[in-house]
PDB file of C-alpha atoms in Angstrom:
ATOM      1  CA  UNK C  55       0.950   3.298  19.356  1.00 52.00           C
ATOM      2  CA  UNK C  56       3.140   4.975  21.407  1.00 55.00           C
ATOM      3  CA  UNK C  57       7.029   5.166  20.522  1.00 77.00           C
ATOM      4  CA  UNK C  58       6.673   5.417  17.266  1.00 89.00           C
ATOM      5  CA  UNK C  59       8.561   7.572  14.676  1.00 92.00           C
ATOM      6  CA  UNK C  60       6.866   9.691  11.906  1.00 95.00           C
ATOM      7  CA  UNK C  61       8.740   9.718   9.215  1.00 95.00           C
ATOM      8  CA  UNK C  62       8.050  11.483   5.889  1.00 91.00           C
ATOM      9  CA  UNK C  63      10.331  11.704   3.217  1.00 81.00           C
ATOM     10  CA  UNK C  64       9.886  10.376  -0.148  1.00 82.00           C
ATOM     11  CA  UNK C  65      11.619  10.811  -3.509  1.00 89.00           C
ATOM     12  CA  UNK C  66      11.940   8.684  -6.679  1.00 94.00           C
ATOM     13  CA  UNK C  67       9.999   5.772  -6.684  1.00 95.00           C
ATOM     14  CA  UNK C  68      13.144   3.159  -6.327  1.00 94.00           C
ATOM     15  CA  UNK C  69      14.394   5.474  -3.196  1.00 94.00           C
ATOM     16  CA  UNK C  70      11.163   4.974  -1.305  1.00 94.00           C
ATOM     17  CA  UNK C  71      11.314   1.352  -1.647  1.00 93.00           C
ATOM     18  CA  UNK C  72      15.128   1.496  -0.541  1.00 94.00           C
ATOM     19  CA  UNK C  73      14.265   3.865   2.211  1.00 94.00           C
ATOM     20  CA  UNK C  74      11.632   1.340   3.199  1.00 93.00           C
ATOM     21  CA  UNK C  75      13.914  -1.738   3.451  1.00 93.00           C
ATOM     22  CA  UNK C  76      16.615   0.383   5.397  1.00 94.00           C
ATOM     23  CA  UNK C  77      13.920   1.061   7.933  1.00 95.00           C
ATOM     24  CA  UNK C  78      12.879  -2.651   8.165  1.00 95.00           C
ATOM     25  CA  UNK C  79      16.748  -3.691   8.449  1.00 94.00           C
ATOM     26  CA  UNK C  80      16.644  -1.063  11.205  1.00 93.00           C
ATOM     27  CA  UNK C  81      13.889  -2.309  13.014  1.00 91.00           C
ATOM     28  CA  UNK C  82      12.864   0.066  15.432  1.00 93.00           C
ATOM     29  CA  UNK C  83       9.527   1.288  15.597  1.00 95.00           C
ATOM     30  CA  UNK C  84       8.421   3.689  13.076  1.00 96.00           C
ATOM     31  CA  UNK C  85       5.669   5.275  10.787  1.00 97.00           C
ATOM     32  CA  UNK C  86       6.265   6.381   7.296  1.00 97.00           C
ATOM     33  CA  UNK C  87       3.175   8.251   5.834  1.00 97.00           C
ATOM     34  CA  UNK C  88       3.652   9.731   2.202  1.00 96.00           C
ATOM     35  CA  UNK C  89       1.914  10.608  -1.099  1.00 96.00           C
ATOM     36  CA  UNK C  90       4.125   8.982  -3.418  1.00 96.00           C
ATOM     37  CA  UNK C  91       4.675   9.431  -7.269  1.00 97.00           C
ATOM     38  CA  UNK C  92       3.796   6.794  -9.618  1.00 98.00           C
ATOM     39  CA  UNK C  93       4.382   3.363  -8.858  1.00 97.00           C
ATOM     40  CA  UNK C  94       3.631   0.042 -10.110  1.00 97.00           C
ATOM     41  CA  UNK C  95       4.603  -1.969  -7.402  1.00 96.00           C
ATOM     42  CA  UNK C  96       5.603  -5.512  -8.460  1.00 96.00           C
ATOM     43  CA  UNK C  97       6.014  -8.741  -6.048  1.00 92.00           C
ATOM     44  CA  UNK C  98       8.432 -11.476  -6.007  1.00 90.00           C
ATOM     45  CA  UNK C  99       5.609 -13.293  -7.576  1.00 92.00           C
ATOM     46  CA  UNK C 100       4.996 -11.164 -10.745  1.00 96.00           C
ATOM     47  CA  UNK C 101       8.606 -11.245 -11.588  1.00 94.00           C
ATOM     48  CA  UNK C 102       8.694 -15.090 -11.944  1.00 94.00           C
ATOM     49  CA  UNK C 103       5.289 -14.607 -14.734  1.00 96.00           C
ATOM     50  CA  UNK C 104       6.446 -14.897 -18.244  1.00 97.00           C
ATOM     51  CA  UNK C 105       4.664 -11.378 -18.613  1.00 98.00           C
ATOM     52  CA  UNK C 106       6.537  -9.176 -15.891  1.00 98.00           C
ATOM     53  CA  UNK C 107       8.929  -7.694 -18.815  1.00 98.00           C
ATOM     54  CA  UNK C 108       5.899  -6.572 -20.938  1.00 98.00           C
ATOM     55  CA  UNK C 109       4.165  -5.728 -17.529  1.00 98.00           C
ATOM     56  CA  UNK C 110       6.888  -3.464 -16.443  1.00 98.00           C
ATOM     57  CA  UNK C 111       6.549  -2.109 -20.239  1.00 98.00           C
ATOM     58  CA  UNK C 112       3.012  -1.171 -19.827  1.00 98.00           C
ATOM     59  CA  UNK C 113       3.246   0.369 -16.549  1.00 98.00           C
ATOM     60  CA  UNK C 114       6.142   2.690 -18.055  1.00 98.00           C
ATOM     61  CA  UNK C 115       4.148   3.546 -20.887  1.00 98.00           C
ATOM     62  CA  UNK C 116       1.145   4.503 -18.592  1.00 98.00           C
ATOM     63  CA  UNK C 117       4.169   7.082 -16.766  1.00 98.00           C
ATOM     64  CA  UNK C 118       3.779   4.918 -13.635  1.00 98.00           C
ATOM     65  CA  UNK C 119       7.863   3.516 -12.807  1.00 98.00           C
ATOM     66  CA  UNK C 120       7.949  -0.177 -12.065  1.00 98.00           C
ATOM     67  CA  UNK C 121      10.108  -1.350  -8.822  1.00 97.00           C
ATOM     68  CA  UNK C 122      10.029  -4.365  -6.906  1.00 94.00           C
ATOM     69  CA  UNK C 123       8.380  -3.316  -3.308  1.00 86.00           C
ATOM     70  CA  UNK C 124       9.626  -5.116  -0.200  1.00 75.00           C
ATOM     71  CA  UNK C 125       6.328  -6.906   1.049  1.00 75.00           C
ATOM     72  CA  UNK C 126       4.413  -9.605  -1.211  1.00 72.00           C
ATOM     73  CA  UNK C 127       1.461  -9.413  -2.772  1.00 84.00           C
ATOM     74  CA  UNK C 128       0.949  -9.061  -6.657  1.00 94.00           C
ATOM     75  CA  UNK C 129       0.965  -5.671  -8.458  1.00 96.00           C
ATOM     76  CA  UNK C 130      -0.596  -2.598  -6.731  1.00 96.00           C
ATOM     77  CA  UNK C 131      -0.678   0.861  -8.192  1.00 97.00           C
ATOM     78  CA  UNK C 132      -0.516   3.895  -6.418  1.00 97.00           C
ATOM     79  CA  UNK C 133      -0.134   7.629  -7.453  1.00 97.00           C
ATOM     80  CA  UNK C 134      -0.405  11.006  -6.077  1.00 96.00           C
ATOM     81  CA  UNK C 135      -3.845  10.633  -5.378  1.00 98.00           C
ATOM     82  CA  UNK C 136      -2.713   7.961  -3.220  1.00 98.00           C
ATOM     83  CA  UNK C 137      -1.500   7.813   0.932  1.00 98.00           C
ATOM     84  CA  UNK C 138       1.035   5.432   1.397  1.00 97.00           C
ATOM     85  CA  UNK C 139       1.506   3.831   5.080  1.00 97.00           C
ATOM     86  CA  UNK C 140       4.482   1.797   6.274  1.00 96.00           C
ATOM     87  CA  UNK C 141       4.437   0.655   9.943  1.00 97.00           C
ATOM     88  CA  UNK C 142       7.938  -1.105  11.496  1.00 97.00           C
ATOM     89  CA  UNK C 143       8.567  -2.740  14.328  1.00 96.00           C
ATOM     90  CA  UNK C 144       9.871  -5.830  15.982  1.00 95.00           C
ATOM     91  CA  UNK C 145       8.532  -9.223  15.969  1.00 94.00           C
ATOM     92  CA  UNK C 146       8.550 -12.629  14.035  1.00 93.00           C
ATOM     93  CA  UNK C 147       6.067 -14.868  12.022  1.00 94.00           C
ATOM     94  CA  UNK C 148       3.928 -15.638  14.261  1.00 95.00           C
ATOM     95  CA  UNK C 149       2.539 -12.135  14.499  1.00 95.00           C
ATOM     96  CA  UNK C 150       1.820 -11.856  10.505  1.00 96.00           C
ATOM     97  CA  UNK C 151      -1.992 -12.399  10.968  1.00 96.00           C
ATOM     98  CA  UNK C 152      -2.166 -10.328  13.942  1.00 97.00           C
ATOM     99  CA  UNK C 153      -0.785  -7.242  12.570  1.00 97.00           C
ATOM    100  CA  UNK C 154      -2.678  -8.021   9.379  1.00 97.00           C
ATOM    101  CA  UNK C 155      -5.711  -8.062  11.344  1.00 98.00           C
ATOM    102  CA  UNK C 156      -4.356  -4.767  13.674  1.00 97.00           C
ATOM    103  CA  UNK C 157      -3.239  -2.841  10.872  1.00 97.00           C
ATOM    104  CA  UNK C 158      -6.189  -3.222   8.219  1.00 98.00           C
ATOM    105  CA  UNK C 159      -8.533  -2.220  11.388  1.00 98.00           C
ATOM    106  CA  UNK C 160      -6.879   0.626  11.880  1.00 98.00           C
ATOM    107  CA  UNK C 161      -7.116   1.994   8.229  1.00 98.00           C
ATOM    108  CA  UNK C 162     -10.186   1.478   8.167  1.00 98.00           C
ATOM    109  CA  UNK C 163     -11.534   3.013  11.221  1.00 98.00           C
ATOM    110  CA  UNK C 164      -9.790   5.938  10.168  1.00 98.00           C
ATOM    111  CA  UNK C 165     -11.896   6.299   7.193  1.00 98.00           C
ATOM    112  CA  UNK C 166     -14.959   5.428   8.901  1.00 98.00           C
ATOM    113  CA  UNK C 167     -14.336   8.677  11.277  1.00 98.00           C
ATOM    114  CA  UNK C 168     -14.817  10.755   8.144  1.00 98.00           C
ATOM    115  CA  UNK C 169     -18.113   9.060   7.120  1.00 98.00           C
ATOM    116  CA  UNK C 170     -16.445   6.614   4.496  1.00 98.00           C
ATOM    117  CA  UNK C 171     -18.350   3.211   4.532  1.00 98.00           C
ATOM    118  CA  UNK C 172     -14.811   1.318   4.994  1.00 98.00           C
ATOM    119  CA  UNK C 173     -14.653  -2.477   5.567  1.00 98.00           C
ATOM    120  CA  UNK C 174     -12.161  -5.519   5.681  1.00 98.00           C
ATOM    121  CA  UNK C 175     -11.769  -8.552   3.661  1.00 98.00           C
ATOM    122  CA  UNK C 176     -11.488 -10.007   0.162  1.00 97.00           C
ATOM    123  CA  UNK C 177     -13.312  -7.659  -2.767  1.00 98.00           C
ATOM    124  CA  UNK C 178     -14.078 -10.239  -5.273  1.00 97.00           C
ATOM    125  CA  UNK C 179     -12.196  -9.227  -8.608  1.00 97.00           C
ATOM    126  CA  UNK C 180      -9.591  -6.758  -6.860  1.00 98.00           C
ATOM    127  CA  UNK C 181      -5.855  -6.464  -8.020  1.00 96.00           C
ATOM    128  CA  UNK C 182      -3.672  -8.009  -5.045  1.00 94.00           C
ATOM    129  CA  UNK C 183      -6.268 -10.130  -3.456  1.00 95.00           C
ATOM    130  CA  UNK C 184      -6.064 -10.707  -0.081  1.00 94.00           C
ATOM    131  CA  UNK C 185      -8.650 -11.454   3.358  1.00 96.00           C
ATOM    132  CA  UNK C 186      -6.976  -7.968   4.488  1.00 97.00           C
ATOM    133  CA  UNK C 187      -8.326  -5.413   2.159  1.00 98.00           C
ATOM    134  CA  UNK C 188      -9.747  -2.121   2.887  1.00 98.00           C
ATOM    135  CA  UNK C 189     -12.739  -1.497   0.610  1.00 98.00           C
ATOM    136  CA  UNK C 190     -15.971   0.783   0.144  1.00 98.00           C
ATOM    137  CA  UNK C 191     -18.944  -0.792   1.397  1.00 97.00           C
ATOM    138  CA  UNK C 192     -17.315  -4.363   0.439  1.00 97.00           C
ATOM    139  CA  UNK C 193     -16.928  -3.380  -3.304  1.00 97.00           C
ATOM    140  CA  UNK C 194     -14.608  -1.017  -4.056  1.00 97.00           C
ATOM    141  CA  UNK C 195     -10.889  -1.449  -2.798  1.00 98.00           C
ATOM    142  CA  UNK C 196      -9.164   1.071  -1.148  1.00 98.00           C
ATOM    143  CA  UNK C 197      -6.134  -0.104   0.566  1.00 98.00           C
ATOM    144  CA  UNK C 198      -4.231  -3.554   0.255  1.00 95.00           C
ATOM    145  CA  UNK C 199      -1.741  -4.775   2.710  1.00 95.00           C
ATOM    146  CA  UNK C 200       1.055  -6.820   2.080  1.00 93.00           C
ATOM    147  CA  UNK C 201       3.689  -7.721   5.047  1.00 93.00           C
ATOM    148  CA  UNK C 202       7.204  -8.976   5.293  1.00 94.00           C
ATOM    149  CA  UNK C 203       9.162  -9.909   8.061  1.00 95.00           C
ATOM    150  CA  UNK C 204      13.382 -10.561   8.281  1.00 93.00           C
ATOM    151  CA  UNK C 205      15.712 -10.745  10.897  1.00 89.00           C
ATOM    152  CA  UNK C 206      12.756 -10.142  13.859  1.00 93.00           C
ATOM    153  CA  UNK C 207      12.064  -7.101  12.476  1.00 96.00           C
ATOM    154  CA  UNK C 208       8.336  -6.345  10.174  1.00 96.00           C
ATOM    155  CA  UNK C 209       7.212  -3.923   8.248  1.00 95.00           C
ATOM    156  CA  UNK C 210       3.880  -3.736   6.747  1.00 96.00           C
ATOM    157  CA  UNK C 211       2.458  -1.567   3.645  1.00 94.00           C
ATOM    158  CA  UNK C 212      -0.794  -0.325   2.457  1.00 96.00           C
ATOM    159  CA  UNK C 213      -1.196   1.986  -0.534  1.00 96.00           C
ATOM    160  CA  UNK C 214      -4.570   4.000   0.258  1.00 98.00           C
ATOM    161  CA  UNK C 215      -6.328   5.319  -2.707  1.00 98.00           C
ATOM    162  CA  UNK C 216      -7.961   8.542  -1.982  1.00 98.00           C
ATOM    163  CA  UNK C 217      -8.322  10.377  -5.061  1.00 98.00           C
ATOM    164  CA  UNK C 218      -8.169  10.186  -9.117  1.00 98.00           C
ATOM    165  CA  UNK C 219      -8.648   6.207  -9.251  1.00 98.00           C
ATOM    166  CA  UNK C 220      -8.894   6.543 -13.185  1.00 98.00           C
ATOM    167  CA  UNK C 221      -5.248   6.470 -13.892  1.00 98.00           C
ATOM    168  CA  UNK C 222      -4.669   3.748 -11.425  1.00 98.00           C
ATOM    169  CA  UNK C 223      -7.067   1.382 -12.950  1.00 98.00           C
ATOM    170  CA  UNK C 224      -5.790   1.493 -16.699  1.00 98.00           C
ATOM    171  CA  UNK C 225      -2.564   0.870 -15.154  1.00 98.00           C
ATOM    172  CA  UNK C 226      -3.675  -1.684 -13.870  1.00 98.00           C
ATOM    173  CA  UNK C 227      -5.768  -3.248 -16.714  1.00 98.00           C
ATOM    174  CA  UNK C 228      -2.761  -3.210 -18.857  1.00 98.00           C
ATOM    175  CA  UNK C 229      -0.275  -4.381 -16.128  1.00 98.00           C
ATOM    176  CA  UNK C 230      -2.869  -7.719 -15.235  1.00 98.00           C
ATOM    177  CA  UNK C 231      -3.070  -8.375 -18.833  1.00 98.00           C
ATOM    178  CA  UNK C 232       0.117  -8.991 -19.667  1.00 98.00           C
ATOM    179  CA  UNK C 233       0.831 -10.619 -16.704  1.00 98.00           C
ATOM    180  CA  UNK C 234      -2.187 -12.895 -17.547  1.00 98.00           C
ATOM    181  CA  UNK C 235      -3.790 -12.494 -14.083  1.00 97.00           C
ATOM    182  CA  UNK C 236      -7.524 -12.041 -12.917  1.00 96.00           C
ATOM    183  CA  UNK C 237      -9.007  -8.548 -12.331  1.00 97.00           C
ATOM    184  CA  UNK C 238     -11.979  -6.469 -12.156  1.00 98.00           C
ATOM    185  CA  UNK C 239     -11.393  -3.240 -13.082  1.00 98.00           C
ATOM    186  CA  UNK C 240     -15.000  -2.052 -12.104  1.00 98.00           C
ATOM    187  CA  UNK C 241     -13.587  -2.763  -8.056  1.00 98.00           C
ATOM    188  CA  UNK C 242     -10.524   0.394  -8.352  1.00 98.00           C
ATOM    189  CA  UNK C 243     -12.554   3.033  -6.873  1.00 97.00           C
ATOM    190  CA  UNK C 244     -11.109   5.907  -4.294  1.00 98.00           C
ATOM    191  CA  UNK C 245     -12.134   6.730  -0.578  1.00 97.00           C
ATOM    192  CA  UNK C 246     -13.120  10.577  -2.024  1.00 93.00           C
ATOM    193  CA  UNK C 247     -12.892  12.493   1.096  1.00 95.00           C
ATOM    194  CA  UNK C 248      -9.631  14.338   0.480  1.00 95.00           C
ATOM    195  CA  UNK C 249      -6.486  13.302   1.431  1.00 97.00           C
ATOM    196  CA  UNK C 250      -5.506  15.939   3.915  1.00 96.00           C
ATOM    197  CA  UNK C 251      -8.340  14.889   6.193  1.00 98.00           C
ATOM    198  CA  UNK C 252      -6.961  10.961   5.059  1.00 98.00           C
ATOM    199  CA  UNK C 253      -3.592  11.719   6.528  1.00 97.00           C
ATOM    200  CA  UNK C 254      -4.988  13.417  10.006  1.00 97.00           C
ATOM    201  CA  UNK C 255      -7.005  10.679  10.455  1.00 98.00           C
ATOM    202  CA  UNK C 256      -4.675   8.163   9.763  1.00 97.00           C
ATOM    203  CA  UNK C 257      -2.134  10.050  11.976  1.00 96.00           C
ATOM    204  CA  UNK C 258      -4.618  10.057  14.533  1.00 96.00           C
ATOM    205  CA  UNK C 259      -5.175   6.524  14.394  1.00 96.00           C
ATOM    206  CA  UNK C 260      -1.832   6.071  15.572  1.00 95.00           C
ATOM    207  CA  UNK C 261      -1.667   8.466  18.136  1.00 93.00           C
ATOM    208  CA  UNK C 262      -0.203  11.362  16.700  1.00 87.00           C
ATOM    209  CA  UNK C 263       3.159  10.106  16.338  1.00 89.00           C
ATOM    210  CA  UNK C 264       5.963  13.585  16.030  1.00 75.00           C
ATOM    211  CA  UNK C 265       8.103  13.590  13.511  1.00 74.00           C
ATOM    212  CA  UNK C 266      11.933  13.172  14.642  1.00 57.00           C
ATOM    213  CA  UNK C 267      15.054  13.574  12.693  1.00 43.00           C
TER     214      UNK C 267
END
């Protein structure tokens, strides 16, 4: 993808997501790559369960800080172990399924050039379902993408476990509870290949955007 910008930074866990929706108010195209610090992730959706208080409560008590991220979805849980991607550009709702389809392929054959058994679609039991997934071998989920679009401009997020999935799944077990949703925790697994090799790959997936100020 050529034109894009690489960009970095990261902080507390309620300046990423601000960071993030300056960058889709912005825009212009761009990359954002970072291993983030705990995050429980909430959607629009969770906050309208009669559980999102005690949610948020459980996902402090696990040291993970609850914020509201920018795309949809349900509740996703990421960590240092984790590689978070954000991708910007331009465009309108009639390119959601596209860049769903685009984006998920990407992460995915990243992984696969290291040897990890990566596929897309729906793991049956996973936090945040969705078609767009990134899983091991169609049972474990990696990655989930969630999208949002304003103004013409997109941006679209995945949260990539790589490594240490245990304290992202009992997060997660106590955050679906009280919100009285569905999950498997047997389907939180991580990709296991290391995430500096993760973030070259990914990197190189996208042509080895530079970083600019």
């Amino acid at each position: 993808m050529g034109g894009l910008r690489l960009i970095r930074s990261s902080g507390r866990p309620s300046d990423d997501v601000a960071l993030g929706a300056e960058l889709l108010a912005l825009g212009a195209p761009a990359l954002r790559v970072y291993q983030p610090h705990p995050t429980l992730g909430f959607g629009r959706l969770d906050a309208r369960l009669p559980g999102y208080g005690a949610a948020a409560a459980a996902a402090q008590a696990r040291g993970f800080a609850p914020v509201m991220r920018a795309p949809g979805g349900h509740a996703a849980a990421y960590h240092s172990g984790s590689l978070v991607i954000e991708v910007f550009g331009r465009g309108g709702i009639d390119g959601v399924r596209g860049r769903f389809a685009q984006e998920s392929g990407r992460i995915a054959g990243a992984l696969r050039s290291l040897g990890v058994d990566a596929r897309v679609g729906e793991v049956p039991g996973e936090h945040c379902p969705g078609a767009w997934s990134v899983s091991l071998a169609g049972r474990v989920k990696l990655a989930g993408l969630a999208q949002r679009v304003a103004r013409g401009a997109w941006m679209l997020g995945a949260e990539l476990l790589v490594e240490d999935p245990e304290p992202v799944r009992a997060v997660l077990v106590d955050v679906y509870r009280a919100l009285e949703l569905p999950f498997d925790p047997a389907t939180v697994g991580a990709a296991g290949v290391g995430l500096d090799a993760v973030e070259r790959a990914v990197l190189t997936a996208y042509g080895d955007p530079c970083e600019r100020a």
